[in-house]
Coordinates of C-alpha atoms in Angstrom, one line a residue:
Chain A
M24 CA -0.1 -0.1 0.2
T25 CA 1.1 3.4 -0.4
G26 CA 2.0 4.4 2.9
F27 CA -1.5 5.1 4.4
R28 CA -1.1 4.2 7.9
V29 CA -3.4 1.0 9.6
R30 CA -3.0 0.4 12.9
R31 CA -0.8 -3.2 13.2
P32 CA -2.7 -5.8 14.6
G33 CA -5.4 -4.8 12.3
R34 CA -3.2 -5.4 9.5
L35 CA -2.1 -8.7 10.6
A36 CA -5.3 -9.5 10.9
A37 CA -6.2 -8.3 7.4
E38 CA -3.2 -10.1 5.9
A39 CA -4.2 -13.6 8.1
V40 CA -7.5 -13.5 6.0
T41 CA -5.1 -12.8 3.2
L42 CA -3.3 -16.0 2.9
L43 CA -6.9 -17.8 4.1
V44 CA -8.0 -16.5 0.9
A45 CA -5.7 -17.3 -0.9
A46 CA -5.3 -21.1 0.1
A47 CA -8.6 -21.3 -0.8
V48 CA -8.8 -19.7 -3.8
A49 CA -5.9 -21.9 -4.9
F50 CA -7.2 -25.0 -3.2
P51 CA -8.6 -26.4 -6.2
L52 CA -6.0 -26.5 -8.4
Y53 CA -4.0 -28.5 -5.8
W54 CA -6.2 -30.9 -5.7
M55 CA -5.9 -31.7 -9.0
V56 CA -2.3 -31.5 -9.3
L57 CA -2.8 -34.0 -6.0
S58 CA -4.8 -35.7 -7.5
A59 CA -3.5 -36.6 -11.1
F60 CA -0.5 -37.6 -8.9
K61 CA -2.6 -40.0 -6.7
P62 CA -2.0 -44.0 -7.7
A63 CA -5.6 -45.2 -8.7
G64 CA -6.5 -46.8 -5.1
E65 CA -5.8 -43.6 -3.1
I66 CA -8.7 -41.8 -6.1
Q67 CA -11.5 -44.0 -5.7
S68 CA -11.3 -43.7 -1.9
T69 CA -13.7 -42.6 0.3
E70 CA -11.6 -40.9 2.6
P71 CA -9.8 -38.5 0.8
R72 CA -6.8 -37.2 2.2
P73 CA -5.4 -34.2 1.1
W74 CA -1.8 -35.6 0.3
T75 CA -0.4 -38.6 -1.0
L76 CA 3.0 -41.1 0.0
S77 CA 3.3 -42.5 -3.2
P78 CA 3.0 -40.5 -5.9
S79 CA 1.9 -42.1 -9.6
L80 CA 2.8 -41.1 -13.3
D81 CA 0.5 -44.2 -13.6
S82 CA -3.0 -41.3 -14.5
F83 CA -0.8 -39.3 -16.9
R84 CA 0.8 -42.6 -18.8
R85 CA -2.9 -43.6 -19.6
V86 CA -3.9 -39.9 -20.4
F87 CA -0.9 -40.2 -23.4
E88 CA -1.2 -43.7 -24.0
Q89 CA -5.0 -43.9 -24.4
Q90 CA -5.7 -40.6 -26.1
D91 CA -4.0 -38.6 -28.3
F92 CA -3.0 -35.9 -25.7
G93 CA 0.0 -35.0 -27.5
R94 CA -2.2 -34.8 -30.6
Y95 CA -5.1 -32.7 -28.5
F96 CA -2.2 -30.8 -27.1
L97 CA -0.3 -30.0 -30.2
N98 CA -3.4 -28.8 -32.3
S99 CA -4.8 -26.3 -29.1
L100 CA -1.5 -24.5 -29.4
I101 CA -1.8 -23.9 -33.8
V102 CA -5.5 -22.5 -32.7
A103 CA -4.0 -20.1 -30.2
G104 CA -1.0 -19.6 -31.0
T105 CA -2.3 -18.5 -34.1
V106 CA -5.3 -16.8 -33.1
V107 CA -3.0 -14.5 -30.7
L108 CA -0.3 -13.7 -33.7
A109 CA -3.5 -12.7 -36.1
S110 CA -5.5 -11.0 -34.1
A111 CA -2.8 -9.2 -32.1
L112 CA -1.1 -7.4 -35.8
I113 CA -5.0 -7.1 -37.4
A114 CA -6.3 -5.1 -34.0
F115 CA -2.6 -3.0 -33.8
L116 CA -3.5 -1.6 -37.5
A117 CA -7.4 -1.2 -36.2
A118 CA -6.5 0.5 -32.7
T119 CA -3.9 2.7 -34.8
A120 CA -5.8 3.7 -37.2
V121 CA -9.3 4.4 -35.1
T122 CA -6.8 6.8 -32.4
R123 CA -4.2 8.3 -34.6
F124 CA -6.0 9.5 -38.0
R125 CA -9.6 11.7 -37.6
F126 CA -11.9 10.9 -40.3
R127 CA -15.4 10.1 -41.2
F128 CA -17.6 7.5 -39.8
R129 CA -14.8 7.0 -37.1
T130 CA -16.8 7.0 -34.0
T131 CA -19.5 5.3 -35.8
L132 CA -17.3 2.1 -35.7
L133 CA -15.7 2.8 -32.9
I134 CA -19.4 1.9 -31.2
M135 CA -19.6 -1.0 -33.3
F136 CA -16.2 -2.5 -32.3
L137 CA -17.9 -1.9 -28.9
V138 CA -21.0 -3.6 -29.4
A139 CA -19.5 -6.6 -32.1
Q140 CA -18.2 -7.1 -28.0
M141 CA -21.1 -8.0 -26.7
V142 CA -22.1 -10.6 -29.5
P143 CA -22.4 -14.1 -27.2
V144 CA -20.6 -15.7 -30.0
E145 CA -22.1 -18.6 -28.5
A146 CA -25.8 -18.1 -29.9
L147 CA -23.5 -18.0 -33.3
T148 CA -22.7 -21.0 -33.2
I149 CA -25.2 -22.5 -35.3
P150 CA -24.5 -20.4 -38.8
L151 CA -21.3 -20.5 -38.2
F152 CA -21.9 -24.1 -38.5
F153 CA -23.4 -23.9 -42.0
L154 CA -20.6 -21.1 -43.0
M155 CA -17.8 -23.9 -41.8
R156 CA -19.6 -26.6 -43.6
D157 CA -20.4 -24.6 -46.5
A158 CA -16.5 -23.7 -46.6
G159 CA -15.6 -27.2 -46.6
Q160 CA -14.1 -26.3 -43.7
L161 CA -15.8 -28.2 -40.8
N162 CA -13.0 -31.1 -39.0
T163 CA -10.4 -28.4 -40.0
L164 CA -8.4 -26.6 -36.8
G165 CA -9.3 -23.4 -39.2
S166 CA -12.8 -24.2 -38.6
L167 CA -11.7 -22.6 -34.7
I168 CA -9.4 -20.5 -35.7
L169 CA -11.1 -17.8 -38.4
P170 CA -14.0 -17.4 -35.7
H171 CA -11.6 -16.9 -32.8
I172 CA -9.7 -14.1 -34.1
A173 CA -13.0 -12.5 -35.6
F174 CA -14.1 -12.4 -32.1
S175 CA -11.5 -11.6 -29.5
L176 CA -10.7 -9.0 -32.4
P177 CA -13.2 -6.2 -31.3
F178 CA -12.0 -6.7 -27.6
A179 CA -8.3 -6.1 -28.6
I180 CA -9.1 -3.5 -31.0
W181 CA -11.1 -1.7 -27.6
M182 CA -8.1 -2.5 -25.2
L183 CA -5.7 -1.0 -27.5
R184 CA -7.0 1.7 -28.6
G185 CA -5.5 3.7 -25.5
F186 CA -2.1 2.6 -25.2
V187 CA -2.0 3.7 -28.5
K188 CA -3.3 6.5 -27.9
A189 CA -1.0 7.1 -25.1
V190 CA 1.9 7.9 -27.2
P191 CA 2.3 11.4 -27.5
E192 CA 2.0 12.6 -31.2
A193 CA 4.9 14.4 -31.0
L194 CA 6.8 11.9 -31.2
E195 CA 4.7 10.8 -34.9
E196 CA 6.1 14.7 -35.4
Q197 CA 9.7 13.8 -34.3
A198 CA 9.9 10.6 -36.3
Q199 CA 8.4 12.5 -40.1
I200 CA 10.9 15.3 -39.8
D201 CA 13.7 12.5 -38.8
G202 CA 12.4 11.9 -42.4
A203 CA 10.5 8.4 -41.1
S204 CA 7.5 6.9 -43.3
R205 CA 4.5 6.6 -41.7
T206 CA 5.2 2.0 -42.0
R207 CA 8.7 2.2 -40.4
F208 CA 6.9 4.4 -37.5
L209 CA 4.3 2.7 -37.3
W210 CA 6.5 -0.8 -36.9
Q211 CA 9.6 0.5 -35.2
I212 CA 8.3 2.8 -32.9
L213 CA 4.9 2.7 -32.2
F214 CA 4.6 -1.0 -32.4
P215 CA 7.4 -1.5 -29.5
L216 CA 5.6 1.1 -27.3
V217 CA 2.4 -0.7 -27.6
F218 CA 4.4 -3.9 -27.2
P219 CA 2.7 -4.2 -23.5
G220 CA -1.0 -3.6 -24.0
L221 CA -0.7 -6.3 -27.0
V222 CA 0.6 -9.0 -23.8
A223 CA -2.4 -7.8 -22.3
T224 CA -4.5 -8.2 -24.7
S225 CA -3.1 -11.5 -26.4
V226 CA -3.5 -13.7 -22.8
F227 CA -7.6 -12.4 -23.0
S228 CA -7.7 -13.7 -26.9
F229 CA -5.5 -16.5 -25.5
I230 CA -7.5 -17.6 -23.1
S231 CA -11.2 -17.7 -24.4
T232 CA -9.3 -19.3 -27.9
W233 CA -7.3 -22.3 -25.7
N234 CA -10.5 -22.6 -22.9
D235 CA -12.6 -23.1 -26.2
F236 CA -15.3 -26.2 -26.0
L237 CA -17.7 -24.8 -27.8
F238 CA -16.5 -24.7 -31.2
A239 CA -14.6 -27.7 -31.1
K240 CA -17.6 -29.0 -29.6
S241 CA -19.5 -28.1 -32.8
F242 CA -17.5 -28.0 -35.7
L243 CA -15.6 -30.8 -35.4
I244 CA -18.0 -33.9 -35.7
S245 CA -15.8 -37.1 -37.0
D246 CA -12.5 -35.9 -37.4
T247 CA -10.3 -36.9 -34.1
S248 CA -7.0 -36.1 -34.8
Q249 CA -8.3 -32.2 -35.3
S250 CA -9.4 -32.4 -32.2
T251 CA -8.4 -30.5 -28.6
L252 CA -7.7 -30.7 -25.6
P253 CA -11.5 -29.5 -23.8
M254 CA -12.7 -32.2 -26.3
A255 CA -10.5 -34.9 -25.6
L256 CA -11.0 -34.3 -21.8
L257 CA -14.2 -35.0 -22.1
V258 CA -13.4 -39.0 -22.8
F259 CA -12.3 -40.1 -19.6
F260 CA -15.9 -39.0 -18.4
K261 CA -18.1 -42.2 -18.3
P262 CA -21.2 -42.6 -18.0
D263 CA -21.0 -45.5 -15.1
E264 CA -17.7 -44.6 -13.6
N265 CA -16.0 -41.1 -14.1
D266 CA -11.8 -41.8 -14.6
W267 CA -11.1 -39.1 -12.1
G268 CA -7.3 -39.8 -12.1
G269 CA -7.2 -39.2 -16.1
I270 CA -9.2 -36.4 -15.7
M271 CA -7.1 -34.1 -13.2
A272 CA -3.4 -35.5 -15.0
G273 CA -5.3 -34.1 -18.3
S274 CA -6.5 -30.9 -16.8
T275 CA -3.1 -31.1 -15.5
V276 CA -2.4 -31.2 -18.9
M277 CA -4.4 -28.5 -20.0
T278 CA -4.0 -26.2 -16.9
V279 CA 0.0 -25.6 -16.7
P280 CA 1.4 -23.9 -19.5
V281 CA -1.4 -21.4 -19.2
L282 CA -0.7 -20.8 -15.3
V283 CA 3.4 -20.6 -16.3
F284 CA 2.5 -18.0 -19.2
F285 CA 0.1 -16.4 -17.2
V286 CA 2.8 -16.0 -14.5
L287 CA 5.3 -14.8 -16.9
V288 CA 2.9 -12.1 -18.1
Q289 CA 1.5 -10.8 -15.3
R290 CA 3.5 -8.0 -14.8
R291 CA 2.5 -6.2 -18.0
L292 CA -1.0 -8.1 -17.9
V293 CA -1.7 -5.8 -14.2
S294 CA -0.1 -2.8 -16.0
G295 CA -2.4 -3.2 -18.9
L296 CA -4.9 -3.7 -17.1
G297 CA -4.6 -0.9 -15.4
G298 CA -3.6 1.6 -18.1
A299 CA -7.2 0.0 -19.8
V300 CA -9.1 1.3 -17.0
K301 CA -7.6 4.8 -16.5
D302 CA -7.4 5.7 -20.3
Chain B
M20 CA -6.9 19.7 0.3
T21 CA -8.1 18.4 3.4
T22 CA -11.3 20.4 3.6
Q23 CA -11.6 20.4 0.0
L24 CA -12.1 17.0 0.3
T25 CA -14.2 16.5 2.7
A26 CA -16.4 19.1 1.1
T27 CA -16.8 17.1 -2.1
G28 CA -16.6 14.1 -1.4
K29 CA -14.5 13.6 -4.2
P30 CA -10.9 14.0 -4.7
P31 CA -10.3 16.9 -6.3
G32 CA -10.2 16.2 -10.4
A33 CA -11.8 12.9 -9.9
T34 CA -14.2 13.5 -12.4
A35 CA -13.0 16.4 -13.9
P36 CA -13.5 16.4 -18.0
P37 CA -10.1 14.7 -19.3
A38 CA -7.8 17.3 -19.9
A39 CA -8.1 19.2 -23.2
R40 CA -6.0 17.5 -25.5
P41 CA -3.9 19.7 -28.7
A42 CA -6.3 20.0 -31.1
R43 CA -5.4 16.9 -34.4
R44 CA -4.6 17.8 -36.9
A45 CA -6.8 17.3 -39.8
G46 CA -4.6 14.5 -40.8
P47 CA -0.4 13.8 -40.4
R48 CA 1.7 15.4 -43.4
G49 CA 1.5 13.3 -46.3
H50 CA -1.9 11.3 -44.3
R51 CA -4.2 10.2 -47.5
P52 CA -7.4 10.0 -46.9
W53 CA -8.0 6.0 -47.6
T54 CA -5.1 5.1 -45.3
P55 CA -7.1 4.9 -41.8
W56 CA -9.3 2.3 -44.3
L57 CA -6.4 0.7 -45.3
Y58 CA -4.9 -0.4 -42.0
L59 CA -9.0 -0.9 -41.0
L60 CA -8.8 -3.5 -43.6
P61 CA -8.0 -7.1 -41.9
A62 CA -10.5 -6.1 -39.1
L63 CA -13.5 -5.3 -41.4
A64 CA -12.5 -8.3 -43.7
V65 CA -12.3 -10.6 -40.7
L66 CA -15.3 -8.8 -38.5
G67 CA -17.3 -8.7 -41.3
G68 CA -17.1 -12.5 -43.2
L69 CA -16.9 -14.1 -39.1
L70 CA -19.3 -11.7 -36.7
V71 CA -21.7 -9.4 -39.0
Y72 CA -22.3 -12.1 -41.6
P73 CA -23.2 -15.0 -39.2
V74 CA -26.0 -12.4 -36.5
Y75 CA -27.7 -12.0 -40.5
Q76 CA -27.4 -15.5 -41.1
L77 CA -28.8 -16.0 -37.3
G78 CA -31.6 -13.9 -38.0
L79 CA -33.0 -15.2 -41.2
I80 CA -32.8 -18.7 -40.0
S81 CA -34.8 -18.2 -37.3
F82 CA -37.6 -17.0 -39.5
L83 CA -36.6 -20.4 -41.5
E84 CA -37.9 -23.7 -40.9
Y85 CA -34.7 -25.6 -40.8
T86 CA -34.2 -29.0 -39.7
Q87 CA -32.5 -31.9 -40.4
A88 CA -34.5 -32.4 -43.6
Q89 CA -33.7 -28.9 -44.6
V90 CA -29.6 -29.4 -43.6
S91 CA -29.4 -32.3 -45.9
G92 CA -31.1 -31.0 -49.0
G93 CA -33.7 -33.2 -48.5
E94 CA -36.5 -30.9 -48.4
P95 CA -36.7 -26.6 -49.4
T96 CA -36.5 -25.1 -46.9
S97 CA -39.5 -22.2 -46.0
F98 CA -40.2 -19.1 -44.3
K99 CA -42.4 -19.3 -41.2
G100 CA -42.5 -15.5 -40.4
F101 CA -42.5 -15.2 -36.2
G102 CA -43.8 -19.4 -36.8
N103 CA -40.6 -20.1 -34.2
Y104 CA -41.1 -17.0 -32.0
T105 CA -44.3 -18.1 -31.7
A106 CA -43.4 -21.7 -31.0
L107 CA -40.7 -20.4 -29.0
F108 CA -42.9 -17.8 -26.9
A109 CA -45.8 -20.2 -25.8
D110 CA -42.5 -23.6 -24.4
P111 CA -43.5 -22.6 -20.9
Q112 CA -39.9 -24.7 -20.9
F113 CA -38.7 -21.4 -22.3
W114 CA -39.6 -18.6 -20.3
Q115 CA -38.3 -21.0 -17.5
V116 CA -35.4 -21.3 -18.7
L117 CA -35.2 -17.0 -19.5
L118 CA -36.5 -16.4 -15.8
A119 CA -33.1 -19.3 -14.3
T120 CA -30.8 -17.5 -16.5
V121 CA -30.9 -13.7 -15.5
L122 CA -31.1 -14.6 -11.7
F123 CA -28.5 -17.3 -12.3
A124 CA -26.5 -14.3 -14.1
A125 CA -27.8 -11.8 -11.5
A126 CA -26.4 -13.9 -8.8
C127 CA -22.5 -14.5 -10.9
V128 CA -22.5 -11.2 -11.5
L129 CA -22.9 -10.1 -7.5
T130 CA -21.3 -12.4 -5.8
T131 CA -18.1 -11.7 -8.6
L132 CA -18.6 -8.1 -7.9
A133 CA -18.7 -8.6 -3.9
V134 CA -16.2 -11.1 -3.6
G135 CA -14.2 -9.1 -6.2
C136 CA -14.1 -5.5 -5.0
A137 CA -13.6 -6.8 -1.0
L138 CA -10.5 -8.3 -2.0
A139 CA -8.7 -6.0 -3.7
V140 CA -9.6 -3.7 -0.8
L141 CA -8.0 -6.4 1.7
L142 CA -4.8 -6.2 -1.2
T143 CA -4.5 -2.2 0.0
R144 CA -4.3 -3.1 3.3
V145 CA -1.8 -5.8 3.3
R146 CA 1.9 -6.6 3.6
A147 CA 3.5 -6.9 -0.1
L148 CA 4.1 -10.5 0.3
P149 CA 0.5 -12.0 1.4
R150 CA -0.6 -9.6 -1.4
F151 CA 1.7 -11.3 -4.0
V152 CA 0.3 -14.7 -2.3
L153 CA -3.6 -14.2 -3.4
M154 CA -2.9 -12.1 -6.6
M155 CA -1.1 -16.0 -7.4
A156 CA -3.5 -17.8 -6.8
A157 CA -6.5 -15.5 -7.6
L158 CA -3.8 -15.5 -11.7
G159 CA -4.0 -19.5 -11.1
A160 CA -7.8 -19.5 -10.9
W161 CA -8.1 -16.7 -14.3
A162 CA -5.4 -18.9 -16.0
T163 CA -7.4 -21.9 -15.1
P164 CA -9.6 -23.4 -18.6
A165 CA -13.2 -23.8 -18.1
I166 CA -13.7 -26.5 -18.7
T167 CA -10.9 -28.1 -16.1
G168 CA -12.2 -25.4 -13.8
S169 CA -15.3 -27.5 -13.9
T170 CA -14.3 -30.9 -14.0
V171 CA -11.8 -29.6 -11.3
W172 CA -15.1 -27.9 -8.9
V173 CA -17.5 -31.3 -9.5
F174 CA -14.7 -33.8 -8.4
L175 CA -14.1 -31.4 -5.3
F176 CA -17.7 -31.5 -4.3
D177 CA -18.2 -35.4 -5.9
P178 CA -20.7 -37.4 -3.1
D179 CA -18.0 -40.2 -3.2
F180 CA -14.5 -39.0 -3.4
G181 CA -14.8 -35.4 -2.9
P182 CA -13.2 -33.9 0.4
V183 CA -15.5 -31.2 0.6
N184 CA -18.0 -33.1 1.8
K185 CA -15.8 -34.9 3.8
L186 CA -14.5 -31.8 4.9
L187 CA -18.4 -30.8 6.5
G188 CA -20.0 -33.4 7.3
L189 CA -22.0 -34.0 4.2
G190 CA -21.9 -37.8 3.5
D191 CA -22.6 -38.7 -0.2
F192 CA -25.4 -35.5 -0.4
S193 CA -24.7 -35.3 -4.4
W194 CA -24.4 -31.2 -5.6
T195 CA -25.4 -32.5 -8.7
Y196 CA -29.2 -34.0 -7.9
G197 CA -30.8 -31.0 -6.9
R198 CA -31.5 -27.5 -9.1
Y199 CA -30.8 -25.3 -6.6
S200 CA -27.3 -27.0 -5.5
A201 CA -26.6 -27.9 -9.0
F202 CA -26.7 -23.6 -9.8
A203 CA -24.5 -22.9 -6.6
L204 CA -22.1 -25.3 -7.6
V205 CA -22.2 -23.9 -10.7
L206 CA -22.0 -20.4 -9.1
L207 CA -18.6 -21.1 -6.9
E208 CA -17.1 -22.3 -10.1
V209 CA -18.1 -19.5 -12.3
V210 CA -17.2 -16.7 -9.1
W211 CA -13.8 -18.8 -8.6
C212 CA -12.9 -17.9 -12.1
S213 CA -14.0 -14.3 -12.5
F214 CA -13.5 -12.4 -9.3
P215 CA -9.6 -12.0 -10.0
F216 CA -10.8 -10.1 -13.2
V217 CA -12.7 -7.8 -11.0
M218 CA -9.9 -7.7 -8.4
V219 CA -7.1 -7.3 -10.4
T220 CA -9.4 -3.6 -12.5
V221 CA -10.6 -2.7 -9.0
Y222 CA -6.9 -2.9 -7.2
A223 CA -5.2 -1.3 -9.7
G224 CA -7.3 1.6 -9.5
I225 CA -7.2 2.4 -5.8
K226 CA -3.8 2.3 -6.5
A227 CA -4.1 4.8 -8.7
I228 CA -5.9 7.1 -6.4
P229 CA -3.4 9.3 -4.5
S230 CA -2.3 8.5 -1.6
E231 CA -2.1 11.6 0.6
V232 CA -6.2 12.0 -0.1
L233 CA -6.5 8.6 1.4
E234 CA -3.7 9.8 4.0
A235 CA -5.7 13.1 4.7
A236 CA -9.1 11.3 4.9
A237 CA -7.8 9.0 7.5
L238 CA -6.6 11.7 9.4
D239 CA -10.2 13.2 9.4
G240 CA -11.0 10.2 11.1
A241 CA -13.1 8.9 8.4
S242 CA -14.1 5.5 9.1
Q243 CA -13.5 2.3 6.4
W244 CA -17.1 3.0 4.9
R245 CA -16.6 6.3 4.9
I246 CA -13.2 6.1 2.9
W247 CA -15.1 3.3 0.4
R248 CA -18.1 5.2 -0.1
S249 CA -17.5 8.8 -0.5
V250 CA -13.8 8.5 -1.6
M251 CA -12.7 5.7 -3.7
A252 CA -16.2 4.4 -5.2
P253 CA -16.5 7.6 -7.3
V254 CA -13.5 7.6 -7.9
L255 CA -13.6 3.7 -9.1
R256 CA -17.1 4.3 -11.0
P257 CA -16.1 4.1 -14.7
I258 CA -14.0 1.3 -13.8
L259 CA -16.5 -0.7 -11.6
V260 CA -18.8 0.1 -14.7
V261 CA -16.3 -1.1 -17.1
V262 CA -16.3 -4.6 -14.4
T263 CA -20.2 -4.6 -13.9
I264 CA -20.2 -5.1 -17.6
Q265 CA -18.2 -7.6 -18.8
S266 CA -19.2 -9.6 -15.5
I267 CA -23.0 -9.4 -16.9
I268 CA -21.9 -10.2 -20.6
W269 CA -19.6 -13.1 -19.4
D270 CA -22.5 -15.1 -16.6
F271 CA -25.1 -14.6 -19.3
K272 CA -23.2 -16.6 -21.6
V273 CA -21.9 -19.4 -19.5
F274 CA -22.1 -22.4 -21.3
T275 CA -18.9 -24.6 -20.8
Q276 CA -19.2 -24.8 -16.8
I277 CA -23.0 -25.6 -17.2
Y278 CA -22.5 -27.8 -19.7
V279 CA -19.8 -29.7 -18.0
M280 CA -20.6 -29.5 -14.4
T281 CA -24.8 -30.7 -14.9
N282 CA -23.4 -32.7 -18.1
G283 CA -25.8 -30.8 -20.5
G284 CA -28.4 -29.0 -18.4
G285 CA -28.7 -31.1 -15.0
I286 CA -31.2 -33.8 -14.6
A287 CA -34.5 -33.1 -17.0
G288 CA -33.3 -29.8 -17.8
Q289 CA -33.3 -28.7 -14.7
N290 CA -30.8 -26.6 -14.6
L291 CA -30.6 -25.3 -18.6
V292 CA -29.2 -21.3 -19.0
L293 CA -30.4 -19.9 -22.6
N294 CA -26.8 -21.0 -24.0
V295 CA -27.0 -25.0 -22.9
Y296 CA -30.5 -24.7 -24.5
A297 CA -29.9 -23.1 -27.3
Y298 CA -27.5 -25.7 -28.4
Q299 CA -29.4 -28.9 -27.3
K300 CA -32.3 -27.3 -29.5
A301 CA -29.9 -27.2 -32.1
F302 CA -27.6 -29.6 -32.2
A303 CA -29.0 -32.6 -30.3
S304 CA -32.4 -32.3 -31.4
S305 CA -32.0 -30.6 -35.1
Q306 CA -34.4 -27.0 -34.5
Y307 CA -31.7 -25.0 -35.6
S308 CA -34.3 -22.9 -36.9
L309 CA -35.7 -22.6 -32.5
G310 CA -32.4 -22.9 -32.0
S311 CA -31.6 -19.7 -34.2
A312 CA -34.5 -18.0 -32.3
I313 CA -33.4 -18.8 -28.8
G314 CA -29.6 -17.2 -30.0
V315 CA -31.6 -13.8 -31.5
V316 CA -33.4 -13.3 -27.9
M317 CA -30.0 -13.9 -26.1
L318 CA -28.4 -11.3 -28.5
L319 CA -30.6 -8.5 -27.9
I320 CA -31.0 -8.7 -24.3
L321 CA -27.9 -8.4 -24.4
L322 CA -27.6 -5.4 -27.3
A323 CA -29.9 -3.6 -24.8
V324 CA -27.3 -3.9 -21.9
T325 CA -24.9 -3.1 -24.5
L326 CA -27.1 0.4 -24.7
V327 CA -27.4 0.9 -21.1
Y328 CA -23.4 0.6 -21.2
L329 CA -23.1 2.8 -24.0
R330 CA -25.2 5.4 -22.1
L331 CA -23.1 4.9 -19.4
L332 CA -20.5 5.8 -21.1
R333 CA -21.4 9.1 -22.3
R334 CA -22.8 10.3 -19.2
Q335 CA -19.3 10.2 -18.1
G336 CA -17.8 12.7 -20.5
E337 CA -15.8 9.4 -22.3
E338 CA -14.2 10.8 -25.8
L339 CA -14.6 8.2 -27.7

């Protein structure tokens, strides 16, 4: 906190509460990883214990051997990676256009981007299904990539706007005086300056794409080699008895990369959100 | 400073219009009128093809007779006018699902906001280490994909193998069996993964308040509640509007959690929300036109939320 005084006992109590809350918030993730490493007997135990004395990799082995998890992981990575890169570039150009130029319909466009954010993408599953079918894209990763680029764009443009706006106009004039072309200014000056904003924006598009379950479920109907992780996880749910070890191991494999990514960019993310809200 | 603060209840400049910007030139030197459109071209192409056109299609299908027979090309599509909508509105299940969706989303939004704001304030009262620990835990919950979050929470509350029932002494109580307990379980998961966004954003907003202002209020003997209500809340209002609207939009559209945690909408569809209902109608029973009509209803509701949001932005004098 920024030097505003809190009495000591009060602060200690607040800190105890903070740590308790943190433990409660982290507990589901702890339980997920723990259960992934528990041997089958312990998972099926009706006396669940919050530790294990004999960690085993059986569940992971089952996940990667029975299910082609490596393949699904790669598919998820390809889809999310492509969406992040493409939407960051497209959004950067669009955000530059709406903040650094004055032109007719600029405000109308901005309002349209705002409205577009609210479109319930889930409702578009039906028309997109027919669109993908007619374009022969069903059962391809493209059927996931294309809609996700479209859905992450409005939010990305809206958020990047603040970052592009924050770059002083004088810098642009200076660059022009120094003889830099517009393209050069765009990529060599503006782009590095708004990069933190791009990172924050990318987190959102990455998460929403990595999470996607509905489109994968609807568009990848028969070709399981094109499946992504969320679909693969469902295989372990069985009508008679769920394979909880497999589900938890699969969930761990799916969650850990995102966690690592989040931790890596967390500073940028927090400052990015700060930047966006302060705007 | 202090008197000014207590007199208006707001730190100076908090709601003042943004500082006048230097007048913008009509366009930078050498700027051709089509340059911005060139920059916008990729975005507009993608959005036009994959958002605007599908929205148009959605509306169109909702007025057609469109079931498996038409999809496979066995029968020609025919125009049904408002037929799908009358069928939908005549179905008591639709109204029940609509009501459940609105109440469920409202409960999720309110809980998320309350938890997020409370924890954001808590974060400002503690030293760096506890703050870092909670931030990291929250980041973990935030980063967890909806589907893994759903599976883990179902497992935590599993009647046989879950630790929660054991801890609470609930025996083999099945959370997903009853309508309200199933909704409550999904709500917990939704709040768990969405409060971090509120917490981090509001925390960033509080940090942006100059510390002298808060110190002055504390020196003047204002209680914590009073400081929150009279100093922080007014400054944070724009941020609160943003996180509220975002939460409404997210929670209204919850799909994965309901689908996975209640196995496609609960026993006899008792946990259906509009999204899952539309999906089941369209893809499980091939009534694409009915599914589309539900989609249109959702679109209209969210459009109404958007209009309210736009008005709020306008009133705050935000320059677009």
